[in-house]
Short mmCIF file of C-alpha atoms (C1' of nucleotides) and ligand atoms in Angstrom, two decimals:
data_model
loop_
_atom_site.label_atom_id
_atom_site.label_comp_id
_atom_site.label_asym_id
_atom_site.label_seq_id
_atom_site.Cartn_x
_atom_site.Cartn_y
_atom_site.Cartn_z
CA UNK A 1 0.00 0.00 0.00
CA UNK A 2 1.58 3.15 1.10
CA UNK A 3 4.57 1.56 0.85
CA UNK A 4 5.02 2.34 -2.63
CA UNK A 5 5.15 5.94 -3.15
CA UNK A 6 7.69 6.75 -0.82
CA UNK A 7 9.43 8.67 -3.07
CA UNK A 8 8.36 11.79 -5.13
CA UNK A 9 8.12 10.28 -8.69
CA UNK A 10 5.47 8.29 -9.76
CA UNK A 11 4.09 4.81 -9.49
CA UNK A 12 3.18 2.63 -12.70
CA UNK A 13 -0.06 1.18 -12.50
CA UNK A 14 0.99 -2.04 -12.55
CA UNK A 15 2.83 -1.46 -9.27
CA UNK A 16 -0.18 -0.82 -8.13
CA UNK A 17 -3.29 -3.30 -9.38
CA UNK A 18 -0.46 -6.00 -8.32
CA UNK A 19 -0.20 -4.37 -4.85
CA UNK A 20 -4.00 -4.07 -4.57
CA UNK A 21 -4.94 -7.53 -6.10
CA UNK A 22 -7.34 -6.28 -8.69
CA UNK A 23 -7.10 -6.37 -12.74
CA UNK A 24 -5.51 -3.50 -14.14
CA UNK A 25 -8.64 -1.88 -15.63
CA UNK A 26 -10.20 -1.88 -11.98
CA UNK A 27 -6.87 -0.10 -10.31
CA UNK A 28 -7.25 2.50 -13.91
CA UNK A 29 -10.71 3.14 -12.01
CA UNK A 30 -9.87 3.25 -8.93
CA UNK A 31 -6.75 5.64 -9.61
CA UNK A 32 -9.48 7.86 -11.08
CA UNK A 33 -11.74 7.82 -8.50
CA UNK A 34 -9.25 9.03 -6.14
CA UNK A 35 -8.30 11.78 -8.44
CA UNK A 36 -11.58 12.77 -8.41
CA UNK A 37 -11.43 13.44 -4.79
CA UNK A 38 -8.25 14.73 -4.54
CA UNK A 39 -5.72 12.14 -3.36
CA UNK A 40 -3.51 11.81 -6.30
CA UNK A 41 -2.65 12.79 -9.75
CA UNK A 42 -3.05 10.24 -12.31
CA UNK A 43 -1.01 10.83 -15.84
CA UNK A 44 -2.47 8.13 -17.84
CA UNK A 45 0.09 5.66 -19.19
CA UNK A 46 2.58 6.74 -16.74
CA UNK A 47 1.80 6.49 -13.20
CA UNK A 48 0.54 8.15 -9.83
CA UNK A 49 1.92 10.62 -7.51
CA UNK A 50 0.19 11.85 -4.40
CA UNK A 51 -0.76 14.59 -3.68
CA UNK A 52 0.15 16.58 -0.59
CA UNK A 53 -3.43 15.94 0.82
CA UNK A 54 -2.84 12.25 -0.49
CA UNK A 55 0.58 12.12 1.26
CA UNK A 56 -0.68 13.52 4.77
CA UNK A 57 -3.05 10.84 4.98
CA UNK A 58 -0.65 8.07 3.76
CA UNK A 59 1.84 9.41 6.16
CA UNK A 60 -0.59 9.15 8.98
CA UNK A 61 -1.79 5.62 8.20
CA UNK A 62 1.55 4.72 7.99
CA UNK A 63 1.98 5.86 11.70
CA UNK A 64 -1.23 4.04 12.55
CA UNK A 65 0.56 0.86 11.18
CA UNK A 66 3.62 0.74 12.76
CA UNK A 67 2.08 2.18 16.29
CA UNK A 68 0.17 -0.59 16.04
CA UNK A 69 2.74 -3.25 15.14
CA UNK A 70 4.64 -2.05 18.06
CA UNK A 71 2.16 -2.24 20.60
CA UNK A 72 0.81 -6.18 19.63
CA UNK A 73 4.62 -6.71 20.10
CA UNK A 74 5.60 -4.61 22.87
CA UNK A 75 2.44 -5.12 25.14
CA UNK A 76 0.51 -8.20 23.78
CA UNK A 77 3.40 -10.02 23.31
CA UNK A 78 2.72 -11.46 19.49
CA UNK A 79 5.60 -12.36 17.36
CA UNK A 80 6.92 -10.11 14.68
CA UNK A 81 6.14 -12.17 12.04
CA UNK A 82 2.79 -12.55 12.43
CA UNK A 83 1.91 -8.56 13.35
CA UNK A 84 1.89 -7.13 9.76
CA UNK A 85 -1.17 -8.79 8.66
CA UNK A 86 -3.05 -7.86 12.11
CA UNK A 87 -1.92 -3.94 11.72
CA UNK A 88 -3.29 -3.87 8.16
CA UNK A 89 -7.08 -4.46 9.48
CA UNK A 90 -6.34 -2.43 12.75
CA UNK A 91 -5.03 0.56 11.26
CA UNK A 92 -8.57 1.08 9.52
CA UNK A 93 -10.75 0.61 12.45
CA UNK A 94 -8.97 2.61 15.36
CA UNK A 95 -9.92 6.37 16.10
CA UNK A 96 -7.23 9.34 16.13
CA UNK A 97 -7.97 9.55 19.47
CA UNK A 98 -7.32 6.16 20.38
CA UNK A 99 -4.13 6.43 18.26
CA UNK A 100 -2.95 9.01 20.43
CA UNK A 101 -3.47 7.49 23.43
CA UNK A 102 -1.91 4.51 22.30
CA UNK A 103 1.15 6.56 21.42
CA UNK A 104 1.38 8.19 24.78
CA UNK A 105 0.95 5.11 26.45
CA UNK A 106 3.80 2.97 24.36
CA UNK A 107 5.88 6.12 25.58
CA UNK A 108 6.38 7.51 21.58
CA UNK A 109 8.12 4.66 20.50
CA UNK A 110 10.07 6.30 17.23
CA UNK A 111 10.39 2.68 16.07
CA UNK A 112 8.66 -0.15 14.70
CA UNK A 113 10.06 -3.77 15.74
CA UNK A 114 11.09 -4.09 12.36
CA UNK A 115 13.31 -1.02 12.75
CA UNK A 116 11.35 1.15 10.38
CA UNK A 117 10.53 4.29 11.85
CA UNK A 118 7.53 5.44 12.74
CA UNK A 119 6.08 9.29 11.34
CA UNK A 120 5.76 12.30 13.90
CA UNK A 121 1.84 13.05 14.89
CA UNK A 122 2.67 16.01 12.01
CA UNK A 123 3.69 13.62 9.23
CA UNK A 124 7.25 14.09 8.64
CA UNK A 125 9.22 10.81 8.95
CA UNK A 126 12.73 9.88 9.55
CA UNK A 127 14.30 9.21 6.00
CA UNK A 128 15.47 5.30 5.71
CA UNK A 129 19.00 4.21 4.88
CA UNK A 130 19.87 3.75 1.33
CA UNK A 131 22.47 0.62 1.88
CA UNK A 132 21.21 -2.88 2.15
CA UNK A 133 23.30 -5.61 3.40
CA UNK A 134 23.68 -6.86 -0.74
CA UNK A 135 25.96 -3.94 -1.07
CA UNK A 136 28.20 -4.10 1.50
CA UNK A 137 32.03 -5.32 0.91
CA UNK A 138 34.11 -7.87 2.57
CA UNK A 139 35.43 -7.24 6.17
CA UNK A 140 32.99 -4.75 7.22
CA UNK A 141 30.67 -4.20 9.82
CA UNK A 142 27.58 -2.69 9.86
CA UNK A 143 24.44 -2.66 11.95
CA UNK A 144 21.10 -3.68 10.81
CA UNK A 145 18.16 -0.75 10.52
CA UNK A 146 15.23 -2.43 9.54
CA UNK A 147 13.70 -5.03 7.82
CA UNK A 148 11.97 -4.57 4.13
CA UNK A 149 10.09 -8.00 3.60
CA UNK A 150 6.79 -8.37 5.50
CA UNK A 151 6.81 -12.09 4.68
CA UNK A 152 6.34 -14.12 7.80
CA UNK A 153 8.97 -16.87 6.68
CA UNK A 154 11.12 -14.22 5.91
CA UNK A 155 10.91 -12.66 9.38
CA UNK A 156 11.02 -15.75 11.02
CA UNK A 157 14.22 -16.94 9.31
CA UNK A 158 16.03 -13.58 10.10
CA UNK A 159 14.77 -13.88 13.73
CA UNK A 160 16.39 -17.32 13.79
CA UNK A 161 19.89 -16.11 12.21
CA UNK A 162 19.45 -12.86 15.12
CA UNK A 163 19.40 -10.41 12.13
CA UNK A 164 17.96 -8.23 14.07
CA UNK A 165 17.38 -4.06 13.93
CA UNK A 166 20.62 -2.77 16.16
CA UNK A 167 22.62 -5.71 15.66
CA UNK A 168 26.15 -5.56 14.37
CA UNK A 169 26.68 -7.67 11.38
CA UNK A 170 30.27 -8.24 9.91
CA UNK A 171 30.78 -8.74 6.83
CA UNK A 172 32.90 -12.00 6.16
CA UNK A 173 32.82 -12.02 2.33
CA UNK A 174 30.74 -10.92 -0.58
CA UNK A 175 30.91 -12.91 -3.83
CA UNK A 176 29.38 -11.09 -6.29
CA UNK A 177 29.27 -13.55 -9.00
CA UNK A 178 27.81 -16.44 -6.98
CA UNK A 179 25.44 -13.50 -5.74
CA UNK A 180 26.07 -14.44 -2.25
CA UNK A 181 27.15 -13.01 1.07
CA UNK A 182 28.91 -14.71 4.17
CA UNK A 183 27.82 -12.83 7.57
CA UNK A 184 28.50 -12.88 11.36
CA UNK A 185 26.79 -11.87 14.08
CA UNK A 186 28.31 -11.53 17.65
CA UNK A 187 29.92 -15.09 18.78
CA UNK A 188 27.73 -17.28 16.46
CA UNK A 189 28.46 -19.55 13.38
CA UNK A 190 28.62 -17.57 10.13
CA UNK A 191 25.94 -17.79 7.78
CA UNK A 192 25.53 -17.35 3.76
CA UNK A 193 22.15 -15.82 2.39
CA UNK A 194 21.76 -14.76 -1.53
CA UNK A 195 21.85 -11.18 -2.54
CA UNK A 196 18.58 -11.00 -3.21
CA UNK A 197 17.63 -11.64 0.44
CA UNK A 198 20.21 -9.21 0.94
CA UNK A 199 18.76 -6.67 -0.67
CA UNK A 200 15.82 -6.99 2.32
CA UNK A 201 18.05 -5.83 4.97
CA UNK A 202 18.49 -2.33 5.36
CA UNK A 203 22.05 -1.45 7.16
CA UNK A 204 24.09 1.68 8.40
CA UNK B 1 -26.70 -5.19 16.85
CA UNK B 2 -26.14 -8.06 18.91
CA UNK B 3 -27.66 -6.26 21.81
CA UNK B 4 -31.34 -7.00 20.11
CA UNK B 5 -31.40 -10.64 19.98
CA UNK B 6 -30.63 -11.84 23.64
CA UNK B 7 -33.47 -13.67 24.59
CA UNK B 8 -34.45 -17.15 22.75
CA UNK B 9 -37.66 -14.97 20.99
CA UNK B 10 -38.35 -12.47 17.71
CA UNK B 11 -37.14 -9.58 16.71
CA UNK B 12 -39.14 -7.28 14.61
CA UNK B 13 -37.94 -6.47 11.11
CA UNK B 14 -38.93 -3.27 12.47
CA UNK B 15 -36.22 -3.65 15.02
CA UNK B 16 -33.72 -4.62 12.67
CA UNK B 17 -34.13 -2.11 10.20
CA UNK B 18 -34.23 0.84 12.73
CA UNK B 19 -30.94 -0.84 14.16
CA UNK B 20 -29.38 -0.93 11.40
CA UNK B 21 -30.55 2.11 10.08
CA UNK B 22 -31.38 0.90 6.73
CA UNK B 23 -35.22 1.32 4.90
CA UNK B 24 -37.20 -1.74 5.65
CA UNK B 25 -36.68 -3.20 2.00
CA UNK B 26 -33.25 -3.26 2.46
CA UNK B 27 -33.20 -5.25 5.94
CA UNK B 28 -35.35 -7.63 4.14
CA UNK B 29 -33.13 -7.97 2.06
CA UNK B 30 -30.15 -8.75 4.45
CA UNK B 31 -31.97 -10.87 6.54
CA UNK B 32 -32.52 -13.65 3.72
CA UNK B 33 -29.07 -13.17 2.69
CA UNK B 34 -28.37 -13.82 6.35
CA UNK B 35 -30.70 -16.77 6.50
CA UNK B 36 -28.91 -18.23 3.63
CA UNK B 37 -26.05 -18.04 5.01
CA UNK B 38 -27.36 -19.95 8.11
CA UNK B 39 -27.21 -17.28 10.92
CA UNK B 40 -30.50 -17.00 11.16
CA UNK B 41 -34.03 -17.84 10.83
CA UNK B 42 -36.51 -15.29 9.31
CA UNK B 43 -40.15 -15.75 9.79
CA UNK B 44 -42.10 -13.60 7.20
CA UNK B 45 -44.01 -10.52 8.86
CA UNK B 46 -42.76 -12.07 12.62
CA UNK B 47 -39.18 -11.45 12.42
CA UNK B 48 -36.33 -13.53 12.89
CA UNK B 49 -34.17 -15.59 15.53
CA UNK B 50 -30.56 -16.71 15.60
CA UNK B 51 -29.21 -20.03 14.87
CA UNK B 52 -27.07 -21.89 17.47
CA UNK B 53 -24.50 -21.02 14.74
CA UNK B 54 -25.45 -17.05 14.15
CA UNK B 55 -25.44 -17.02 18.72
CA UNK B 56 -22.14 -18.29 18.16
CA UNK B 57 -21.01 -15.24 16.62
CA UNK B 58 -23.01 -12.59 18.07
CA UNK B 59 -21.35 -13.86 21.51
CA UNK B 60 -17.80 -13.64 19.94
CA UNK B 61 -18.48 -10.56 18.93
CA UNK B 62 -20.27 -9.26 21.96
CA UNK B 63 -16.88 -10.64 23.63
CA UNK B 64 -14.85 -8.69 21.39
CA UNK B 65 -16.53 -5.60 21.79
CA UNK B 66 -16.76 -5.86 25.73
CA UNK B 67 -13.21 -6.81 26.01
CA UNK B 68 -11.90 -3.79 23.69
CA UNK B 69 -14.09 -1.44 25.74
CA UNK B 70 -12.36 -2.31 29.10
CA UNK B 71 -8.91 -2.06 27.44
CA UNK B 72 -9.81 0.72 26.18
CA UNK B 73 -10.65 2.60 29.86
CA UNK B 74 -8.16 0.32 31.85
CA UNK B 75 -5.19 0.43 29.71
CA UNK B 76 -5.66 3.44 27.28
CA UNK B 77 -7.20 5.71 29.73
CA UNK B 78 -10.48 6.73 27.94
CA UNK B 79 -13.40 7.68 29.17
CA UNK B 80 -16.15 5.29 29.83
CA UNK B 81 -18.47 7.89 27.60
CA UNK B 82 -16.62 7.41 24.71
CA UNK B 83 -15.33 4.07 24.37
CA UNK B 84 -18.93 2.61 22.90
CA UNK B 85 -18.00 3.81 19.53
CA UNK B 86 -14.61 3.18 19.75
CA UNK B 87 -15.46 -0.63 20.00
CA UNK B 88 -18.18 -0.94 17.53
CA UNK B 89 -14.98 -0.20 14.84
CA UNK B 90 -12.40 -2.06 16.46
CA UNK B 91 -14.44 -5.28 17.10
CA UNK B 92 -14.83 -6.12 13.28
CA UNK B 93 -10.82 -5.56 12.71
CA UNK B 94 -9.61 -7.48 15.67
CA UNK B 95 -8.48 -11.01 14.99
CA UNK B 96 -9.32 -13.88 17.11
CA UNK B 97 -5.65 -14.20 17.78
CA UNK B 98 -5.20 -10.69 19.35
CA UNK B 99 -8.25 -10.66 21.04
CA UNK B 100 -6.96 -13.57 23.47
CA UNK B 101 -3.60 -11.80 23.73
CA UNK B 102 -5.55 -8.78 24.87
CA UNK B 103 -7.96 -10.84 26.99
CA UNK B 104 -4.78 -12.57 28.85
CA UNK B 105 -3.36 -8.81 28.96
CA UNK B 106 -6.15 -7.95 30.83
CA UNK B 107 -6.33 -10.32 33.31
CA UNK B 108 -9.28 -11.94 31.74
CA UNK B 109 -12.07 -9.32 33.15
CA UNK B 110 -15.19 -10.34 33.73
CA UNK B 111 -17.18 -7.43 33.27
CA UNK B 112 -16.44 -4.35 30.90
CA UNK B 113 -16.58 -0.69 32.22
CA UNK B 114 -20.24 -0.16 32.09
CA UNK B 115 -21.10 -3.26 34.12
CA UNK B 116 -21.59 -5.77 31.38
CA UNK B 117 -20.76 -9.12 31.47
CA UNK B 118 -18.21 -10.28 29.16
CA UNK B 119 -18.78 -13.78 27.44
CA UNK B 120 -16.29 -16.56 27.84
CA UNK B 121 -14.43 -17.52 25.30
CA UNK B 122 -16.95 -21.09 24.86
CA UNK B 123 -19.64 -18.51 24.52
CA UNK B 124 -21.51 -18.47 27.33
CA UNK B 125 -22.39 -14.93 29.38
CA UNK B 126 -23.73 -14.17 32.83
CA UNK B 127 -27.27 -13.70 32.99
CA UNK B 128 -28.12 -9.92 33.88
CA UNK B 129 -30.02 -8.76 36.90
CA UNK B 130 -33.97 -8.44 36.23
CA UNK B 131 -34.12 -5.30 38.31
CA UNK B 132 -33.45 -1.95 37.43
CA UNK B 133 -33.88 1.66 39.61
CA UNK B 134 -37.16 1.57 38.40
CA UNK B 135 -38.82 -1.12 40.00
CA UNK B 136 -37.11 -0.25 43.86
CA UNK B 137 -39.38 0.61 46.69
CA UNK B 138 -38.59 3.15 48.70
CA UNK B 139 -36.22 2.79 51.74
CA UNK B 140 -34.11 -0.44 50.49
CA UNK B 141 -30.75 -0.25 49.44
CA UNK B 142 -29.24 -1.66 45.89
CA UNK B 143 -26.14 -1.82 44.35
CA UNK B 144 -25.68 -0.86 40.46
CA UNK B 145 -25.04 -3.74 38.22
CA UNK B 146 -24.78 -1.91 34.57
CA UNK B 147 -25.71 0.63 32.37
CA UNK B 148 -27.99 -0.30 29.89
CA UNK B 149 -27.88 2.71 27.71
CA UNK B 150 -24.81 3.31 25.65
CA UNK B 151 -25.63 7.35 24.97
CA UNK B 152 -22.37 9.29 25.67
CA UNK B 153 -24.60 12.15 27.53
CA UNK B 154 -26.03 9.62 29.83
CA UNK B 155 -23.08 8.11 30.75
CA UNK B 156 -21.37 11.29 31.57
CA UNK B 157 -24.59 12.42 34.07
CA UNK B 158 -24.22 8.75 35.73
CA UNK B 159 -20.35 9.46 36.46
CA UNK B 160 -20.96 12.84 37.61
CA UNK B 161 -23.62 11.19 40.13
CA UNK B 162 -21.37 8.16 41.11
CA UNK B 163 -24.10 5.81 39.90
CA UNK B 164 -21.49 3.49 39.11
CA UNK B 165 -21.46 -0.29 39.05
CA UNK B 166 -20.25 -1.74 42.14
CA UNK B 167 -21.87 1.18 43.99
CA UNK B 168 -24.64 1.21 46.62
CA UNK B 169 -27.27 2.83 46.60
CA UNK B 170 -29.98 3.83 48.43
CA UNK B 171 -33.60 4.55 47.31
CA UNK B 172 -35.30 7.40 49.64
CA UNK B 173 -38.13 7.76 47.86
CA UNK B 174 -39.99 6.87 44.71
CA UNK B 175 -43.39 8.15 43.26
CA UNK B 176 -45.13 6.13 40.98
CA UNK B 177 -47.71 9.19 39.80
CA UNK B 178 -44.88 11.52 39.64
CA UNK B 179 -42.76 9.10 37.42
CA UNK B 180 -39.63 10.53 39.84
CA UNK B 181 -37.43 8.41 42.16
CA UNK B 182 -35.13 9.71 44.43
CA UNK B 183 -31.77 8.64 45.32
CA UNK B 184 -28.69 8.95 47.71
CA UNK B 185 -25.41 7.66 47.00
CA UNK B 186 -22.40 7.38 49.72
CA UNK B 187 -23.04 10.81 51.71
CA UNK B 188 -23.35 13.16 48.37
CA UNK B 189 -26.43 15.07 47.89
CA UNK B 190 -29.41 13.07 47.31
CA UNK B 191 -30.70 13.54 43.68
CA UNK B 192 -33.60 12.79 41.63
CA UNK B 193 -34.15 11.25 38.40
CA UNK B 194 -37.50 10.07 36.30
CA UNK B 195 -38.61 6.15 35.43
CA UNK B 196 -37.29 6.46 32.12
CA UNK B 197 -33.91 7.10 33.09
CA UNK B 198 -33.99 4.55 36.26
CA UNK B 199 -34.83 1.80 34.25
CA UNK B 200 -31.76 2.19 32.62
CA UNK B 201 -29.93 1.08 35.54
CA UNK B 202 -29.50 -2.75 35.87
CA UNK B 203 -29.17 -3.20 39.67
CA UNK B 204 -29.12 -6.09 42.47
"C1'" DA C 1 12.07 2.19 -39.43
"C1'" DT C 2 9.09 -1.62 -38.83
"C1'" DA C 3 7.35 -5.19 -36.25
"C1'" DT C 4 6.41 -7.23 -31.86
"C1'" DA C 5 5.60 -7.37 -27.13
"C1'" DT C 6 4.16 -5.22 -22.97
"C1'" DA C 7 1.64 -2.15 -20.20
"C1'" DC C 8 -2.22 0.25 -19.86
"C1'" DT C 9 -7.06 1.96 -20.86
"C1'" DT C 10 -11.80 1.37 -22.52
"C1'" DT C 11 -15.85 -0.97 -23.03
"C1'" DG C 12 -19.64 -3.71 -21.76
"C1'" DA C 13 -21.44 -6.85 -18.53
"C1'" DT C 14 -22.20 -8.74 -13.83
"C1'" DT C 15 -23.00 -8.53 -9.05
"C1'" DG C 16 -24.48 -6.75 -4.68
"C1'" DA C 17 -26.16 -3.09 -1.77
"C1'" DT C 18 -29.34 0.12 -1.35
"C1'" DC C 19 -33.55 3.00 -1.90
"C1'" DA C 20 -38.32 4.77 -3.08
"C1'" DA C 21 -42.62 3.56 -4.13
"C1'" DA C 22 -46.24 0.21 -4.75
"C1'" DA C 23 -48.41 -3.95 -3.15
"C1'" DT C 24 -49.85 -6.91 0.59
"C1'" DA C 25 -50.74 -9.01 5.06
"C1'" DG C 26 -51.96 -8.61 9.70
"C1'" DT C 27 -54.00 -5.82 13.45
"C1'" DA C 28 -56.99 -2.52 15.54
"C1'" DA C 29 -61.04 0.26 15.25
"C1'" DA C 30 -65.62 1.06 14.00
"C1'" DT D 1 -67.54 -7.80 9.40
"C1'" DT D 2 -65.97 -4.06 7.16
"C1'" DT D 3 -62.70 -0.40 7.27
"C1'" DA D 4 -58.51 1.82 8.27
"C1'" DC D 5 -53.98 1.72 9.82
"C1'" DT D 6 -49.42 -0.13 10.35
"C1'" DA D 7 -45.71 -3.16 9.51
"C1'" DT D 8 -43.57 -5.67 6.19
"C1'" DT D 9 -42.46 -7.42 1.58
"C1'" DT D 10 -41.94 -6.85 -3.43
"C1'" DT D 11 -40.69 -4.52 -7.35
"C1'" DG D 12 -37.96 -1.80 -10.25
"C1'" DA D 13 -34.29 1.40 -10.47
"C1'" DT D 14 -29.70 3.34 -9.31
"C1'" DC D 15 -24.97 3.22 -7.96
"C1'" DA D 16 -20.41 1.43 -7.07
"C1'" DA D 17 -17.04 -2.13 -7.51
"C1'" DT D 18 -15.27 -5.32 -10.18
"C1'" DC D 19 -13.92 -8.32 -14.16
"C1'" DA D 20 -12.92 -10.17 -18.93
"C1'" DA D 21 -12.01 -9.03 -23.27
"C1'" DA D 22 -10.95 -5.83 -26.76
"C1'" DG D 23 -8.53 -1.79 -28.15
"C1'" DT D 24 -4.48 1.47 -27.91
"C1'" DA D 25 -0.11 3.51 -26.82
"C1'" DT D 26 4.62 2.98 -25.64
"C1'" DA D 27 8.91 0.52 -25.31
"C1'" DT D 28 11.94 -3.06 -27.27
"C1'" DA D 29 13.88 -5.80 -30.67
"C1'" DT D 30 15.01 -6.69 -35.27
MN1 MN E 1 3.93 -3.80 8.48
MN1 MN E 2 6.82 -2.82 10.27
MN1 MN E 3 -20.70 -0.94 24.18
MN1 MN E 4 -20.27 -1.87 27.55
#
DNA sequence: ATATATACTTTGATTGATCAAAATAGTAAA
DNA sequence: TTTACTATTTTGATCAATCAAAGTATATAT
């Protein structure tokens, strides 16, 4: 959802009838719809942009999300792989109110467990790192910001392996043309994962 | 919703449709669909019942609903006035999952801020009190059960007033012709208030 | 530059929810 | 019993969401 227009350019319409499940000519209508009422700007055969109105209210379900997924971690106590999917119906049905007080009682957390960060009450958010593990050379070490795949396998897997947001990951070697990396993380046996699950590991 | 259909009898189309706030076509309409489905059965011009099946669900949800409501006072700090509404969204969005996280969270309450009784998880509920300030002769002392009405206005008067469940209180006098009873509460002011309001207070 | 493939949009149809108005059944009054 | 009233159901129409299939524009390959 939101997810995708992060950025300022636009997003190609097949980016988003996969996203949203439905056949392209639906998401053609839908995009149109929500021209209509002033969320985004639709250039036919191109893409969408938001708007600012469109990107206020993005930014703020966004916060709704990841509020949430930090409280059914932090206070219920559900695992982080399974939270996604629960804060995608929650952040619909909960009140701005209730948001707030949710905020205020999880003490303003500025993080999500997956390490992405959560947006201020005004809508500005803290801007994400732009290196993932997949390019990161030999004998390094960085530590790990956040986590891009929602898959619950995923998240489970990187759990297991303790690739975790403020963990220090070294770098043992990078092999470009096997597409594979060989990591370490505090006393533990190294491990090898492909770059493209690299690529799902944001790092500073 | 769920609140019509308690006992084991009818309810009116009329009832439905003014509950749901739809024209009485339309509830028609959603009641076969309904009955199709199995969750209920619809009698032509009587009304309809639930199913052991469509009870099922209207106690899950009434579980839901109660059990967001008191984590929503207890935990988030809002008001009892307000929470109502607050529920009737979140209840839909919940997932079974979550709901016993929150439920072991919260110690597993029995009752919900306004006095109601929350179903188990098997389904079954506490039976509520017969009696309400209405029917109480003058001189004897009760104690509030609940708060039938869900109104935020009403809710706010009974707070102000301490006519809170768990409380006792005591009945000093009440005139059938007038339609007024008259009540005390610890050792604040006695007040009065009229039938129709009393007999929204469930007491024992 | 031309042909082909891909991404996207349009069109036309289907489905479901809803309503307003007309028809009907059941109930109360005369 | 007949009439009148009220609650409910039926009917016919509208609207929104969605899809499949057909048409069109743009990018890619030859
Ligand atoms: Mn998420
Ligand atoms: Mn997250
Ligand atoms: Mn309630
Ligand atoms: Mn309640």
């Amino acid at each position: 959802m939101v997810t995708l227009e992060e950025n300022g350019s636009k997003v190609a319409m097949g980016k988003v009838s996969a996203e949203l499940a439905v056949t392209p000519g639906t998401a053609t209508s839908m995009v149109k719809n929500m021209e209509r009422d002033g969320w985004l700007k639709y250039y036919p055969r191109q893409g969408v942009s938001l708007t600012r109105k469109g990107k206020k209210v993005a930014m703020n379900m966004l916060r709704r999300h990841r509020l949430l997924e930090t409280f059914l971690v932090e206070t219920l106590g559900l695992d982080w792989s399974e939270i996604h999917i629960e804060a995608e119906e929650l952040e619909h049905a909960i009140s701005e109110k209730v948001l707030e007080k949710l905020d205020e009682f999880l003490g303003s957390p500025r993080y999500d467990p997956h390490g992405h960060p959560i947006p201020s009450k005004g809508g500005t958010i803290q801007r994400p790192s732009s290196q993932t593990l997949q390019n990161c050379d030999a004998g390094i070490t960085v530590r790990v910001e956040s986590i891009l795949d929602q898959d619950s396998d995923f998240l489970k897997f990187a759990r297991e392996k303790e690739l975790l947001p403020g963990k220090a990951v070294s770098v043992i070697k990078s092999e470009k043309l096997a597409d594979v990396i060989t990591l370490k993380i505090d006393g533990r046996e190294p491990f090898s994962m492909g770059f493209r699950s690299a690529e799902k590991i944001l790092v500073v």
